[in-house]
Amino acid sequence: MKTIQFETPARQENAPMMHESVNHLDLSLGISSSNDACNYKNAPKTAKRMISFQTEPVDASPAYKKCVSVSSRMAFDYSYLFSHCPTGFVDPWSLAARQQKAAAEQAHLKANPNPTSSKIAMEPQQAPVVVGWPPIRSSRKSLINQNLTKSCTIDGKDSTLKSEKLAETKDAAIRLELRPTLYVKVNMEGFSVGRKIDLSAHNSYESLSRALQNMFCNFLSNKLISKDAHANANNSEFILLYEDYEGDKILVGDVPWELFLKSVKRLYITRHSSAQEKAGDGIKDSQKEETNHLNDCSN
Amino acid sequence: MKVQSAMFYFPEEVIEHIFSFLTHHPDRNTVSTVCKAWYKIERLSRREVFVGNCYAIRPDRAAARFPGLRSLTLKGKPHFADFDLVPPDWGGLAGPWIEAMARSCPNLEELRMKRMVVSDESLELLVHAFPNFKALVLVSCEGFSTDGLAAVARSCKSLRELDLQENEIEDRGPRWLNSFPDMCTSLVSLNFACLKGEVNLKSLERLVCRSPNLKCLRLNRAVPVETLAKIMNQCPNLEDLGTGSLLADQFSEAYVSLISALQKCKKLRCLSGFWDASPLCLLAVYPICANLTGLNLSYAPTVQGQDFINLIQHCVKLLRLWVLDSVGDKGLAVVASACKELQELRVFPSDLFAAGPATVTEEGLVAISTGCPKLNSLLYFCHSMTNSALITVSKNCPNFTRFRLCILEPRKPDPATNEPLDEGFGAVVKTCKNLRRFSISGLLTDQVFYYIGKYAKALEMLSIAFAGDTDQGMTYVLNGCKNLRKLEIRDCPFGDGALLADVTKYETMRSLWMSSCDISLRGCKALATKMPSLNVEIINEWEAEMEENLNNGVAEVISNNNNKHINNGNDERKVEKLYVYRTVGGPRTDAPDFVWTL
């Protein structure tokens, strides 16, 4: 029974004891504690359908009715999901949570029937309340959200108003499950089956290295596991490499984190001693591939 | 009398030959109604069929009528399905059509589908049933995966065109590209820009190597600059290119290689893609800009400001331009001064919430209209618009055939005068006699519909949102627009009075969509009773919600007095979504639970 300690809100793929450590997660980002992929697939569609209610539902569930009164003063503050629900912890993507969210948005829209107020800069969430508006395809909408979250991380020195707006936008984008992800393959030397890790869920090399350790500690023998990052770096046989867009294998840790994110394509965990020999093999392999390619094209 | 008997023995082959000069569908439809002989000759010689609404006719009937069919175009879901207003599983299934064609039309070579649901099994059937199959074009479709693409690649002996635009394709791995057999050298057009997953780069390079006829190639974001450079070196005759990711380091070999490759492509006329484009990669494009007729930068938010200006000022022959509003009024002003031949402009939003410093306003549009008088097609997203700007635009560009303006904030008035935008849009319909497609937004009263009904005689498709005051608005349109084919309305205060004002009108149209309006079940039932040749469908999502609750085992019991049977309920209840269309196929047999045909 392992307890997994993490300080950053990273999604852990092999976290059997997720519920124990749920308090450490930043739940306002809407990260589900359930590993059930179906919730994610179904949630956005159903959430949208919920929002498209025209009339007050006559036969709403008791939970729904209760939440309407509670939520009207809690619009867009998602902490209410976890403090007011009678059953205690609520999976953010559960039906009850989605109903509450829809009720909140309906109540908010009723409270502010005129969306053309000058406060639109302060309350940017007015826009996403209307289903299917503006009339652009979802592929373009996701591009807009990706772009906004990127600009969020880059400029943090703007006026508080703009950064608030961007933060709200980022939350909205994350709630809409449109957070940009950067899944890369991780291959461990000697194992034919690899893993995948979301690099955008980390913000530093330390966080990445912890996540990788947790992921691969099943593969390593006991004496190499160490919770102390420094000790691990010093006495581990294993080194972490990454492959960039040009196909070169490079040691992780030289460039700043943001630049690393831009150029990384895959990760490799290899044994320290064989890294030099691997370099030689690599050259031979790529030469072979090139001659194959040339043969194809000259046909 | 001699002449008459000569005409009586006019050989069929001659009539068929004459018909072969008729390519326009309405013309062919008209000649088929002249007499039985002509009907027979026309249907046996028909090679292309266009079905604008897949439920307007039953697939087997269409297939039986045109056994010599070579090319079929099908459209499924209503247009507003693009904006998530139509629930999933609504329909638009391609399967029955492909099966019917497989039974009756063995010569099928081309299939084009828009907003339909295609399964992998259907794709398998498609490539096995039609030995001459050459071209598959799927636009905004869903329901299939890369396995289906693999089946198409593997089994099509002479595939010329595989064009996937804006589809939702389930990614089951990159191996579908390997499925093109080694002897397949017939590819002319390949577009997989909408694929979200990885692509096998080596397979792609080999495929391009052995396709000497390749004219159009659109890659997805997963293809890096290195591969693009290698590909461009292999096909200097490319006419239409969609790049992959254009992220490259200035001093990398790939970047240098790309520059030299692009310079050799003298025939390149159309560029798109530009994912993650760094300004340096744009420099590589400058040498070919002078010949470009089409440029799509709408997926490249990194191309803005001075980078955009530097690029666009070289594109003097540009006919079609798609950009994001981050280019700003300044960027549009440069477009207006450089691209004098411009015919189509689309400006998409890059920020949905507040107008930042670099978005477009009415000034950008006025500048474009002043500089590009040949403009005939416009799609413009902005945060505000004025009447005077619209009046100026319509004076400068009287040739609009498609005019779509979307002001991001619903019901926003003219900020200069605080008035509705009736006069501005009215000016557009008054001066643009050839207007076929119109979308309006902002604060609008019934007056704008009066203008549309009075002046927009050529109008075929009208999209309205958050507009109008009373039923009279919709009535103006139904009475006035003689050529109206598609009318789609959302969030307008039109009720039963408007719906029932002229029920025979709907038989002259392809379809009507009304959502979040003021119509009741009583009105819809009245329409269905009066017009049996129409399918009057109501989409009600309560049914689906309740079923899902039961499936999730949610503890709360949701009482079910919102009727399952539409006849037991209260007729005064408001209908959320209404879709009416003419059909000879009767009510749909594949309608899901939440679609009720009255």
mmCIF file with all atom_site columns, C-alpha atoms in Angstrom, chain B residues 16 28 40-49 61-72 100-101 103-110 130 132:
data_model
loop_
_atom_site.group_PDB
_atom_site.id
_atom_site.type_symbol
_atom_site.label_atom_id
_atom_site.label_alt_id
_atom_site.label_comp_id
_atom_site.label_asym_id
_atom_site.label_entity_id
_atom_site.label_seq_id
_atom_site.pdbx_PDB_ins_code
_atom_site.Cartn_x
_atom_site.Cartn_y
_atom_site.Cartn_z
_atom_site.occupancy
_atom_site.B_iso_or_equiv
_atom_site.pdbx_formal_charge
_atom_site.auth_seq_id
_atom_site.auth_comp_id
_atom_site.auth_asym_id
_atom_site.auth_atom_id
_atom_site.pdbx_PDB_model_num
ATOM 1  C CA . GLU B 1 16  ? -28.907 11.225 -74.289 1.00 0.00 ? 16  GLU B CA 1
ATOM 2  C CA . ARG B 1 28  ? -31.379 17.776 -65.261 1.00 0.00 ? 28  ARG B CA 1
ATOM 3  C CA . LYS B 1 40  ? -36.069 7.296  -68.401 1.00 0.00 ? 40  LYS B CA 1
ATOM 4  C CA . ILE B 1 41  ? -33.286 8.576  -70.598 1.00 0.00 ? 41  ILE B CA 1
ATOM 5  C CA . GLU B 1 42  ? -32.218 11.120 -68.029 1.00 0.00 ? 42  GLU B CA 1
ATOM 6  C CA . ARG B 1 43  ? -32.144 8.734  -65.112 1.00 0.00 ? 43  ARG B CA 1
ATOM 7  C CA . LEU B 1 44  ? -30.129 6.104  -66.946 1.00 0.00 ? 44  LEU B CA 1
ATOM 8  C CA . SER B 1 45  ? -27.585 8.622  -68.145 1.00 0.00 ? 45  SER B CA 1
ATOM 9  C CA . ARG B 1 46  ? -27.238 10.537 -64.901 1.00 0.00 ? 46  ARG B CA 1
ATOM 10 C CA . ARG B 1 47  ? -23.733 10.354 -63.506 1.00 0.00 ? 47  ARG B CA 1
ATOM 11 C CA . GLU B 1 48  ? -23.841 12.786 -60.598 1.00 0.00 ? 48  GLU B CA 1
ATOM 12 C CA . VAL B 1 49  ? -26.443 13.140 -57.916 1.00 0.00 ? 49  VAL B CA 1
ATOM 13 C CA . ARG B 1 61  ? -35.119 4.684  -54.086 1.00 0.00 ? 61  ARG B CA 1
ATOM 14 C CA . ALA B 1 62  ? -32.367 7.068  -55.123 1.00 0.00 ? 62  ALA B CA 1
ATOM 15 C CA . ALA B 1 63  ? -30.038 4.210  -55.946 1.00 0.00 ? 63  ALA B CA 1
ATOM 16 C CA . ALA B 1 64  ? -32.685 2.409  -57.986 1.00 0.00 ? 64  ALA B CA 1
ATOM 17 C CA . ARG B 1 65  ? -33.510 5.478  -60.003 1.00 0.00 ? 65  ARG B CA 1
ATOM 18 C CA . PHE B 1 66  ? -29.928 6.194  -61.035 1.00 0.00 ? 66  PHE B CA 1
ATOM 19 C CA . PRO B 1 67  ? -28.153 2.901  -61.648 1.00 0.00 ? 67  PRO B CA 1
ATOM 20 C CA . GLY B 1 68  ? -25.393 4.524  -63.687 1.00 0.00 ? 68  GLY B CA 1
ATOM 21 C CA . LEU B 1 69  ? -24.384 6.774  -60.843 1.00 0.00 ? 69  LEU B CA 1
ATOM 22 C CA . ARG B 1 70  ? -20.708 7.645  -60.613 1.00 0.00 ? 70  ARG B CA 1
ATOM 23 C CA . SER B 1 71  ? -20.674 10.478 -58.092 1.00 0.00 ? 71  SER B CA 1
ATOM 24 C CA . LEU B 1 72  ? -22.865 11.006 -55.046 1.00 0.00 ? 72  LEU B CA 1
ATOM 25 C CA . ALA B 1 100 ? -28.110 0.891  -51.187 1.00 0.00 ? 100 ALA B CA 1
ATOM 26 C CA . MET B 1 101 ? -25.438 2.055  -53.608 1.00 0.00 ? 101 MET B CA 1
ATOM 27 C CA . ARG B 1 103 ? -26.756 -3.054 -54.330 1.00 0.00 ? 103 ARG B CA 1
ATOM 28 C CA . SER B 1 104 ? -27.735 -0.861 -57.262 1.00 0.00 ? 104 SER B CA 1
ATOM 29 C CA . CYS B 1 105 ? -24.896 1.361  -58.444 1.00 0.00 ? 105 CYS B CA 1
ATOM 30 C CA . PRO B 1 106 ? -21.732 -0.635 -58.966 1.00 0.00 ? 106 PRO B CA 1
ATOM 31 C CA . ASN B 1 107 ? -20.030 2.089  -60.951 1.00 0.00 ? 107 ASN B CA 1
ATOM 32 C CA . LEU B 1 108 ? -19.743 4.500  -58.055 1.00 0.00 ? 108 LEU B CA 1
ATOM 33 C CA . GLU B 1 109 ? -16.432 6.369  -58.184 1.00 0.00 ? 109 GLU B CA 1
ATOM 34 C CA . GLU B 1 110 ? -16.852 9.332  -55.894 1.00 0.00 ? 110 GLU B CA 1
ATOM 35 C CA . PHE B 1 130 ? -17.085 -0.443 -55.822 1.00 0.00 ? 130 PHE B CA 1
ATOM 36 C CA . ASN B 1 132 ? -13.694 1.773  -59.570 1.00 0.00 ? 132 ASN B CA 1
#
